[in-house]
Short mmCIF file of C-alpha atoms in Angstrom, two decimals:
data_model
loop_
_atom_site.label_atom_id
_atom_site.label_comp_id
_atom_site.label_asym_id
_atom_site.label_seq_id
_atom_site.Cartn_x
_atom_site.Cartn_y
_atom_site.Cartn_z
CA UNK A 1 94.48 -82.53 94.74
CA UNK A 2 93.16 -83.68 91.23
CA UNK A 3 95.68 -85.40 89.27
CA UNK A 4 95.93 -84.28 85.89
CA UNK A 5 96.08 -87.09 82.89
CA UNK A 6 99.12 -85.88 80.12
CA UNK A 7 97.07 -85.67 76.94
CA UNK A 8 100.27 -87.46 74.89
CA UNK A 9 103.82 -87.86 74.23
CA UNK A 10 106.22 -86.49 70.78
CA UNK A 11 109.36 -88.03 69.23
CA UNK A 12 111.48 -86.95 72.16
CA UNK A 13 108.91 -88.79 74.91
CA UNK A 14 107.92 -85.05 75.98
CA UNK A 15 104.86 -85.38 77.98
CA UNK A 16 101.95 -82.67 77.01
CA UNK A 17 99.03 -81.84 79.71
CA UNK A 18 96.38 -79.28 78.85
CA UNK A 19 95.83 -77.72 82.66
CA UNK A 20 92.27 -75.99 83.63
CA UNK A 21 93.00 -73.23 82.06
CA UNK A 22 93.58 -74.65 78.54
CA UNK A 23 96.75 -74.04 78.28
CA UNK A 24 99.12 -76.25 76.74
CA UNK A 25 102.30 -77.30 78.48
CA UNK A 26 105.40 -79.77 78.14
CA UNK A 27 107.25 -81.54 80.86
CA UNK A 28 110.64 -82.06 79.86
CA UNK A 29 112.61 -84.79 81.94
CA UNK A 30 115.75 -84.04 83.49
CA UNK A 31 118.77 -85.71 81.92
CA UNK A 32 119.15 -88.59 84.53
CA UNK A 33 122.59 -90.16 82.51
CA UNK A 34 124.76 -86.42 82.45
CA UNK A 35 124.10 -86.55 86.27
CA UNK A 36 125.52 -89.73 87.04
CA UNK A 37 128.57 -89.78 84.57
CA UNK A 38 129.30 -86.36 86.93
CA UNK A 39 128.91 -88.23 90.10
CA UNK A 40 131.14 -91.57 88.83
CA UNK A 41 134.30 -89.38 87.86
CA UNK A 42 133.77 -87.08 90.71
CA UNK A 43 133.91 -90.18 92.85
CA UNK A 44 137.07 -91.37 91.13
CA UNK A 45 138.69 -88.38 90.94
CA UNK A 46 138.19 -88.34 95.35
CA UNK A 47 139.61 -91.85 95.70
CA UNK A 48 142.67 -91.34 94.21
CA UNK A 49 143.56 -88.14 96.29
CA UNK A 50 146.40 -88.49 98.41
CA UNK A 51 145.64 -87.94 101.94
CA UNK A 52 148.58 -86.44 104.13
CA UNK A 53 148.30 -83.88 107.01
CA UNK A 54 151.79 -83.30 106.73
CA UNK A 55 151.93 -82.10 103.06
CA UNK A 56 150.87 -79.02 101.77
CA UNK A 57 147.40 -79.23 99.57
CA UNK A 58 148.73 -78.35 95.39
CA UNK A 59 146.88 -75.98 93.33
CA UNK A 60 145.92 -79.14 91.34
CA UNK A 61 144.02 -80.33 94.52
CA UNK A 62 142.49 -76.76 95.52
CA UNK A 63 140.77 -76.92 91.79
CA UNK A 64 139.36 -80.30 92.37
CA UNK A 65 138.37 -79.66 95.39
CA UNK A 66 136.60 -76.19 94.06
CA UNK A 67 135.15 -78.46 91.15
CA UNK A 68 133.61 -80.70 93.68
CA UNK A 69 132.00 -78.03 96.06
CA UNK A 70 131.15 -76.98 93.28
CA UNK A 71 129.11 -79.88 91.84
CA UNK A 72 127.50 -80.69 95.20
CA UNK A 73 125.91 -77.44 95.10
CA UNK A 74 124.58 -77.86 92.04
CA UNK A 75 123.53 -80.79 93.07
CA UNK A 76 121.59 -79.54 96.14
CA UNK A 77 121.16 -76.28 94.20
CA UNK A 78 118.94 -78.32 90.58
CA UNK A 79 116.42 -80.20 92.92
CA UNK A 80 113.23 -78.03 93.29
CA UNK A 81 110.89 -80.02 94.37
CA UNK A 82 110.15 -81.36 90.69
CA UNK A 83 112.81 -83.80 90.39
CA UNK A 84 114.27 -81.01 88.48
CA UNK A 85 111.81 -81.53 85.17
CA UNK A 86 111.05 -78.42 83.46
CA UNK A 87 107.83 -77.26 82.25
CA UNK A 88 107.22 -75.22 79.67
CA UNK A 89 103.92 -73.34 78.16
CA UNK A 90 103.39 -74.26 74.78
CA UNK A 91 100.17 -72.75 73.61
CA UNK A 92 98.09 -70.22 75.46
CA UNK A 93 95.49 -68.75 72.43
CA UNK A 94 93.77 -70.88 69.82
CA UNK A 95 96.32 -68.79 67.43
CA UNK A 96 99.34 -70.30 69.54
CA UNK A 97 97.62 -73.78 69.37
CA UNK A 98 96.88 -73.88 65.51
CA UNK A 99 100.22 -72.97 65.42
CA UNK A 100 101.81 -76.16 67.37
CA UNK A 101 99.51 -78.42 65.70
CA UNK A 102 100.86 -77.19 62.62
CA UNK A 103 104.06 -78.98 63.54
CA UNK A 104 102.54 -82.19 63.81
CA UNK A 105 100.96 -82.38 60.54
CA UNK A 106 103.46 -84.55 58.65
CA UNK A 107 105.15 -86.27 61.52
CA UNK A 108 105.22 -89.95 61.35
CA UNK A 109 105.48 -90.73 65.00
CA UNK A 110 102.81 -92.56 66.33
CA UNK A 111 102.54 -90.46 69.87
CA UNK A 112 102.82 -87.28 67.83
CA UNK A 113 99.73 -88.76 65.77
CA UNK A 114 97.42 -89.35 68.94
CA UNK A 115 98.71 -86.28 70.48
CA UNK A 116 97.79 -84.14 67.18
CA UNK A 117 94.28 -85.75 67.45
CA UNK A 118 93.56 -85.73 71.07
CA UNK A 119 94.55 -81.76 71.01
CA UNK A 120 92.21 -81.67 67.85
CA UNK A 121 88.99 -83.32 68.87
CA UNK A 122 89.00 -81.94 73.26
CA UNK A 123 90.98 -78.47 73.12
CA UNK A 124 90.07 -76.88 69.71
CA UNK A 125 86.50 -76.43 70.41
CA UNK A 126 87.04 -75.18 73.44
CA UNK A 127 89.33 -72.76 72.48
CA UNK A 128 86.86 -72.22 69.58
CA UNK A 129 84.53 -70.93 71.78
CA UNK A 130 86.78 -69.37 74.36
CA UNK A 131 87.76 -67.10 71.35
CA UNK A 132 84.41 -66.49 70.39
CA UNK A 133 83.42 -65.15 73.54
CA UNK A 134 86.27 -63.41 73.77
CA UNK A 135 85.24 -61.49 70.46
CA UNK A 136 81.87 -61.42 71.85
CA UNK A 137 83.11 -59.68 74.87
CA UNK A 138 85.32 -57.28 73.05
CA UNK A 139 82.48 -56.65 70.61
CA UNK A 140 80.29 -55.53 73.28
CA UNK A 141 82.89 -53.61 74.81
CA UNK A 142 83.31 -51.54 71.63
CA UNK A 143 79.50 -51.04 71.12
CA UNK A 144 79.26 -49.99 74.75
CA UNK A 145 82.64 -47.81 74.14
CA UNK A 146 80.90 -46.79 71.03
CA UNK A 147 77.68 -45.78 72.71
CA UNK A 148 79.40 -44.02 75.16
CA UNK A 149 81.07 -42.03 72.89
CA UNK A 150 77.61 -41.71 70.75
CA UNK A 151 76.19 -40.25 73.83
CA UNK A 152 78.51 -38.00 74.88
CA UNK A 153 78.27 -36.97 71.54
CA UNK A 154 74.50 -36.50 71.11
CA UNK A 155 74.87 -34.89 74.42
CA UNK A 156 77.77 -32.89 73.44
CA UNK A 157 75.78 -32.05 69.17
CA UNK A 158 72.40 -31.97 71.55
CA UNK A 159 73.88 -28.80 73.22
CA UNK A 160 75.09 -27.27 70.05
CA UNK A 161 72.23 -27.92 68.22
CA UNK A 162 70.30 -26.03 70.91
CA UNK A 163 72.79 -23.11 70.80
CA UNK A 164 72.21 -23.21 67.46
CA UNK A 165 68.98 -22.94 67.71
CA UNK A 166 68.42 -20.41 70.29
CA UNK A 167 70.96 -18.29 68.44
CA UNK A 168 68.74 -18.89 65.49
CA UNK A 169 65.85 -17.65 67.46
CA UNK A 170 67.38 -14.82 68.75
CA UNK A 171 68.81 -14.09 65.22
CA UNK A 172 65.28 -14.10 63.96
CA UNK A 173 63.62 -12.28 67.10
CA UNK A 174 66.25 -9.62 66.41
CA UNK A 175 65.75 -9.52 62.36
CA UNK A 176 61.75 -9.11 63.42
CA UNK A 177 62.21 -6.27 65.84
CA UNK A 178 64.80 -4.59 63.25
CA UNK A 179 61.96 -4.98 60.74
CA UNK A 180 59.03 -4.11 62.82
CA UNK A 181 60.80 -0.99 63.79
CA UNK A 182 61.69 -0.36 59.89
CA UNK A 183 58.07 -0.66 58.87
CA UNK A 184 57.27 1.33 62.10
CA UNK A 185 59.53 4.20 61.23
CA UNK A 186 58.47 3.64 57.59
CA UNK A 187 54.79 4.44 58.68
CA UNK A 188 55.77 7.47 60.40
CA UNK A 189 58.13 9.28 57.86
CA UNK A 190 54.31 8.34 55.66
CA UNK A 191 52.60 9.80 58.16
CA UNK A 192 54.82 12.75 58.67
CA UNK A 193 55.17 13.09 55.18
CA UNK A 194 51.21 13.05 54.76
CA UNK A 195 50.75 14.84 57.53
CA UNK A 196 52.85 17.47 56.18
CA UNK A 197 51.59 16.95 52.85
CA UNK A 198 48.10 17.61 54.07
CA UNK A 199 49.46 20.98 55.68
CA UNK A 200 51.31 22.79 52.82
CA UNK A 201 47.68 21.54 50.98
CA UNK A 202 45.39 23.10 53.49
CA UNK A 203 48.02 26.03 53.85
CA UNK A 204 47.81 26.63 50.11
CA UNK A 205 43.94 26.22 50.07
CA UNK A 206 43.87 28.68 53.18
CA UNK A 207 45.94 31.08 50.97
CA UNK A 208 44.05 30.77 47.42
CA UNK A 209 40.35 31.38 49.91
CA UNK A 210 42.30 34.76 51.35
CA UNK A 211 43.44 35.41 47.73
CA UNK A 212 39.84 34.47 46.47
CA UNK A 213 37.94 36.87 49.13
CA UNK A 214 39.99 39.80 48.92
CA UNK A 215 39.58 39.51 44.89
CA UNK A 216 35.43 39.04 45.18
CA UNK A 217 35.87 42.59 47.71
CA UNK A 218 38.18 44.26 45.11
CA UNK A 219 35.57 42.95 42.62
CA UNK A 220 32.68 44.15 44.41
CA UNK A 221 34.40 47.41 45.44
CA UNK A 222 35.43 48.15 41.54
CA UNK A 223 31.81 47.40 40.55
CA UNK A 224 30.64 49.72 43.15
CA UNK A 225 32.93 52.45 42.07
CA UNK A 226 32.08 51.69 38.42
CA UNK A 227 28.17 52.02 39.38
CA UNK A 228 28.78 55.46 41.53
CA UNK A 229 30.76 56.61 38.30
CA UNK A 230 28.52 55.76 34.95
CA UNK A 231 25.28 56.49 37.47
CA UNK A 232 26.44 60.10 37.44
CA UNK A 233 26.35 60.65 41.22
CA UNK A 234 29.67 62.58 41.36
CA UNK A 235 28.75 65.86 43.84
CA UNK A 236 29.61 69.14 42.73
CA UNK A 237 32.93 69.74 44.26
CA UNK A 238 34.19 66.03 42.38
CA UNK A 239 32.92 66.98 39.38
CA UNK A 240 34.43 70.41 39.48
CA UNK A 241 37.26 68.30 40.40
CA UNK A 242 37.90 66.05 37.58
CA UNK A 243 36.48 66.77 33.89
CA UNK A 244 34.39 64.21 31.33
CA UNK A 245 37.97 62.82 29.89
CA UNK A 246 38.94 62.00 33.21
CA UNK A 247 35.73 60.54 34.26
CA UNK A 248 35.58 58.34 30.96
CA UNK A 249 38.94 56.95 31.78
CA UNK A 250 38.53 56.06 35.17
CA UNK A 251 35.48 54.37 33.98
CA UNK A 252 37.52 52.21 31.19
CA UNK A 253 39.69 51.60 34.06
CA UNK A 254 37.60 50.22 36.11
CA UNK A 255 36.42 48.09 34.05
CA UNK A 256 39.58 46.69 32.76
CA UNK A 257 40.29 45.94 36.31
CA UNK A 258 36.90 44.03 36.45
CA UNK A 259 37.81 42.12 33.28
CA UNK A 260 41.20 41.38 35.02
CA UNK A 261 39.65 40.33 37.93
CA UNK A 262 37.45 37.90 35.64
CA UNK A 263 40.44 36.35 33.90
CA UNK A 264 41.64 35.36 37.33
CA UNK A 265 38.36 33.85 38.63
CA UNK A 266 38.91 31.57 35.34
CA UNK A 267 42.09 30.10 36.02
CA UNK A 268 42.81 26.70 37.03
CA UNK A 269 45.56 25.09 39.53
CA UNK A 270 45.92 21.25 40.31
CA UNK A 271 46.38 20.64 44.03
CA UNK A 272 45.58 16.84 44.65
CA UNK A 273 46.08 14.94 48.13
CA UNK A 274 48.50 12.79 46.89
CA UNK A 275 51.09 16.47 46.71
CA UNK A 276 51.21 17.20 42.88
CA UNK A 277 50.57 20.52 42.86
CA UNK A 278 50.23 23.38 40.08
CA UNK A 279 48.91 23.93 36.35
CA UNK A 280 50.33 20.29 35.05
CA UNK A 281 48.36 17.49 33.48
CA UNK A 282 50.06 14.23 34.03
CA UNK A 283 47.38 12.83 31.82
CA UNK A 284 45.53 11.09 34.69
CA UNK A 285 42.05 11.02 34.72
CA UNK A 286 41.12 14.45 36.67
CA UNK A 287 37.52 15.94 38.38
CA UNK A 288 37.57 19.61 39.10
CA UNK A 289 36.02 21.17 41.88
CA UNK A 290 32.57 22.96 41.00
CA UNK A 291 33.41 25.54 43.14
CA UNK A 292 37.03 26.51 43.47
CA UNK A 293 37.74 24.40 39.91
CA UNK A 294 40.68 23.01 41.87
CA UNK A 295 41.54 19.39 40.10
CA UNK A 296 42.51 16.46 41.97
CA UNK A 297 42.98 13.04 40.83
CA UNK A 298 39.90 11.01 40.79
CA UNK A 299 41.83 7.70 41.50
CA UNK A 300 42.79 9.76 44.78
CA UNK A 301 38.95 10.72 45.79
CA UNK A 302 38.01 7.47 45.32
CA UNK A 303 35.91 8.40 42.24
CA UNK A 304 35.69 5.78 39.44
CA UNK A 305 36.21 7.81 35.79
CA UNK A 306 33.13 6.34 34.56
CA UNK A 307 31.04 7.92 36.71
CA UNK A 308 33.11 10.94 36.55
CA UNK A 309 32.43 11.33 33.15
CA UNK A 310 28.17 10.79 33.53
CA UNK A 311 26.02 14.49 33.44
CA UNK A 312 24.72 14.64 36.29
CA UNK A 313 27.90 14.25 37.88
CA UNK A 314 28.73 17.22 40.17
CA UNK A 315 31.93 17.35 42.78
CA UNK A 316 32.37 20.01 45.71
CA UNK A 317 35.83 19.31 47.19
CA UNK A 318 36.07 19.29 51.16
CA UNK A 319 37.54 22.63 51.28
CA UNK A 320 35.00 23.82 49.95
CA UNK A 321 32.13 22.16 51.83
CA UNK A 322 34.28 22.70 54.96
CA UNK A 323 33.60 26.11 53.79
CA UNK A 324 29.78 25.96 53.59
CA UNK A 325 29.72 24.11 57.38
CA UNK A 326 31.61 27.12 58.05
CA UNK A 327 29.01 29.86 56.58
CA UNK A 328 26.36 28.05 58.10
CA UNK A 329 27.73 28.64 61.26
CA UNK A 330 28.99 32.26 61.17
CA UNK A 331 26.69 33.76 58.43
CA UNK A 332 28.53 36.79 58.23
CA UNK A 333 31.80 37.67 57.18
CA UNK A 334 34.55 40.08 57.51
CA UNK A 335 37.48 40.43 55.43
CA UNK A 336 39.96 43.33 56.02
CA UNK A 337 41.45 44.79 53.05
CA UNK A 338 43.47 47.56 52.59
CA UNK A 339 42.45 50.43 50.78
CA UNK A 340 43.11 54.32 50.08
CA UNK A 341 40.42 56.70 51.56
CA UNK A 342 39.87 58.48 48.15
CA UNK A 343 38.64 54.35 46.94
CA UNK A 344 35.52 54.90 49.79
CA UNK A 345 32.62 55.43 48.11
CA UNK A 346 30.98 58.54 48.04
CA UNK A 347 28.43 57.47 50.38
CA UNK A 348 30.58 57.38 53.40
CA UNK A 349 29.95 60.12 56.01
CA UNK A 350 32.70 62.50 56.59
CA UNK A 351 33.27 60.73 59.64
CA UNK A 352 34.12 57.77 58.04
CA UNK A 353 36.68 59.36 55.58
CA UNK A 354 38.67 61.70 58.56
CA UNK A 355 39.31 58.61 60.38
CA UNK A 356 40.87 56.78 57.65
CA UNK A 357 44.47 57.10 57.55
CA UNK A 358 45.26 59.27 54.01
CA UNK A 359 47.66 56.18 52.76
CA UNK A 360 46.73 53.13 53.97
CA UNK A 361 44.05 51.70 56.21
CA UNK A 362 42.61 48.41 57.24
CA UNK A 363 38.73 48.91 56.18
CA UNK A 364 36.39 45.69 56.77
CA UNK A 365 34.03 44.94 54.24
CA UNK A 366 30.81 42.91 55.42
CA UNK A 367 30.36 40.09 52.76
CA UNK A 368 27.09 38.24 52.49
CA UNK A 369 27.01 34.40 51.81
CA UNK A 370 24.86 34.66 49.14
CA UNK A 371 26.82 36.91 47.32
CA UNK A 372 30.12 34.92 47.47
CA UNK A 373 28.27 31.51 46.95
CA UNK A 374 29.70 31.17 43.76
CA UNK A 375 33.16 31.86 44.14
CA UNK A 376 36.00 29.72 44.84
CA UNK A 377 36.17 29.15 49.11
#
């Protein structure tokens, strides 16, 4: 066993050790002078007792003989092994220990002095650093904590920043489908709409060439009628049939028909691929078919204006030369009109007339290329 030194003594001869654990504590003697004034009138108190067998103990003796069991156990009871000196901790932090120093500052008492200094210059640093590492250690302990915590939280921000994200992507995965399909159903209403734009046009271009035909037959039938009746080839049963007067009228009439027809062969319509349709003039720069003298924007052909506007400049829409490919490959052409059998020229064999029905019948008229060449397709 090591035997400890006691690192001084205060006022009161109190004995201080500082123990391996630098802690501070204070042996207090036990009060050696109470003990044996006790033991002295105890003593005294036992000699003068009356002994007697034959006489009943007082209640004055059963006290003092209480009082003295009662000391003796006491007695046996205080000694612990220490000589009954108590100990008491003083100081147990450097805190504690600044704090019992700060008793001894001003004492005058020389043991108090050394003790103050001895404390000062051997337990103070050590408690110094003690503290220190203590902080150290509880520093660390909080950055670790700390770290911990940072983790888990760049674990737990990691995770929702990657939900984020992914939602993010699938936000803008979604928004790009939603507009690819826009711009896809965009391109087919423009397709459908040119598509059906592109119908009604070829529709209406179908319907002005029927138009056109059956008004070059009506003109060439008029002109043949006009011919047969100015030529004077009427036989004698028509011209029994209708007098001069007659004859002179259905000549004018004729021929106002032809005029008619003539007035329509120079009209105009503006039917451009781009669907404005009819006689307007939106004040865009126009070319005009040579052949059908249908306009159409020249921005939409793809025809700058100044060489639109040059002499030599000639246009023949695709209708039209869709037309001529067509010609070219069936030469001739039929076109059924429907006429009156008295309207047959004169020329036709009886035949021809009898099987004609005597109000209306379907009569086709063989048209040659050449002769429709110039007329709108």
């Amino acid at each position: 066993m090591q035997r400890i030194e006691p690192y001084g003594w205060d006022r009161y001869d109190r004995t201080y050790f500082v123990l391996d654990d630098n802690r501070i504590y204070r042996l207090v003697a036990p009060p050696t002078h109470v003990e044996q004034r006790k033991a002295t009138k105890l003593r005294r108190t036992q000699k003068n007792r009356r002994s007697s067998k034959r006489l009943r103990p007082t209640a004055s003796q059963k006290l003092l003989d209480k009082e003295s069991s009662n000391q003796g156990k006491v007695t046996s009871e205080g000694d612990d092994g220490l000589g009954r000196a108590t100990w008491e901790c003083v100081a147990v932090s450097l805190s504690e220990a600044h704090a019992f120093l700060n008793t001894l500052d001003n004492t005058q008492d020389e043991n108090e002095k050394i003790l103050r200094k001895q404390l000062e210059r051997y337990l103070v640093p050590i408690l110094v650093k003690q503290e220190e590492a203590m902080r150290r250690r509880e520093l660390q302990r909080e950055r670790e904590a700390l770290n911990l915590a940072m983790m888990a939280n760049a674990k737990r921000s990691s995770r929702i920043a990657n939900k984020v994200e992914r939602q993010q992507r699938d936000e803008e995965a979604q928004e790009k489908k939603r507009q690819q399909a826009e711009a896809e159903l965009a391109v087919q209403r423009d397709r459908a709409a040119q598509a059906k734009a592109e119908q009604e046009r070829n529709l209406r271009m179908l319907s002005r060439q029927r138009r056109l035909q059956e008004r070059e037959a009506r003109r060439l039938q008029h002109e043949e009628e006009l011919s047969h009746l100015s030529g004077g080839h009427l036989t004698n049963a028509e011209a029994k049939r209708t007098s001069q007067r007659r004859q002179q009228a259905d000549i004018q009439r004729k021929r106002q028909v032809l005029q008619d027809i003539a007035s329509e062969e120079d009209s105009w319509i503006f039917d451009c691929s781009c669907g404005l349709y009819g006689q307007i003039d939106d004040g865009n720069h126009s070319v005009a078919c040579d052949r059908c003298n249908v306009w159409q924007h020249s921005r939409c052909l793809g025809i700058q204006e100044e060489q639109a506007e040059q002499s030599e400049f000639h246009f023949i829409c695709l209708s039209c030369r869709r037309q001529d490919q067509e010609r070219a490959d069936d030469p001739k052409m039929f076109v059924r009109l429907k006429v009156r059998p008295s309207q047959l020229a004169p020329e036709a064999s009886p035949n021809e007339v009898a099987g004609a029905d005597a109000d209306n019948e379907e009569v086709e008229i063989r048209a040659d290329p050449s002769v429709q060449d110039h007329t709108l397709p």
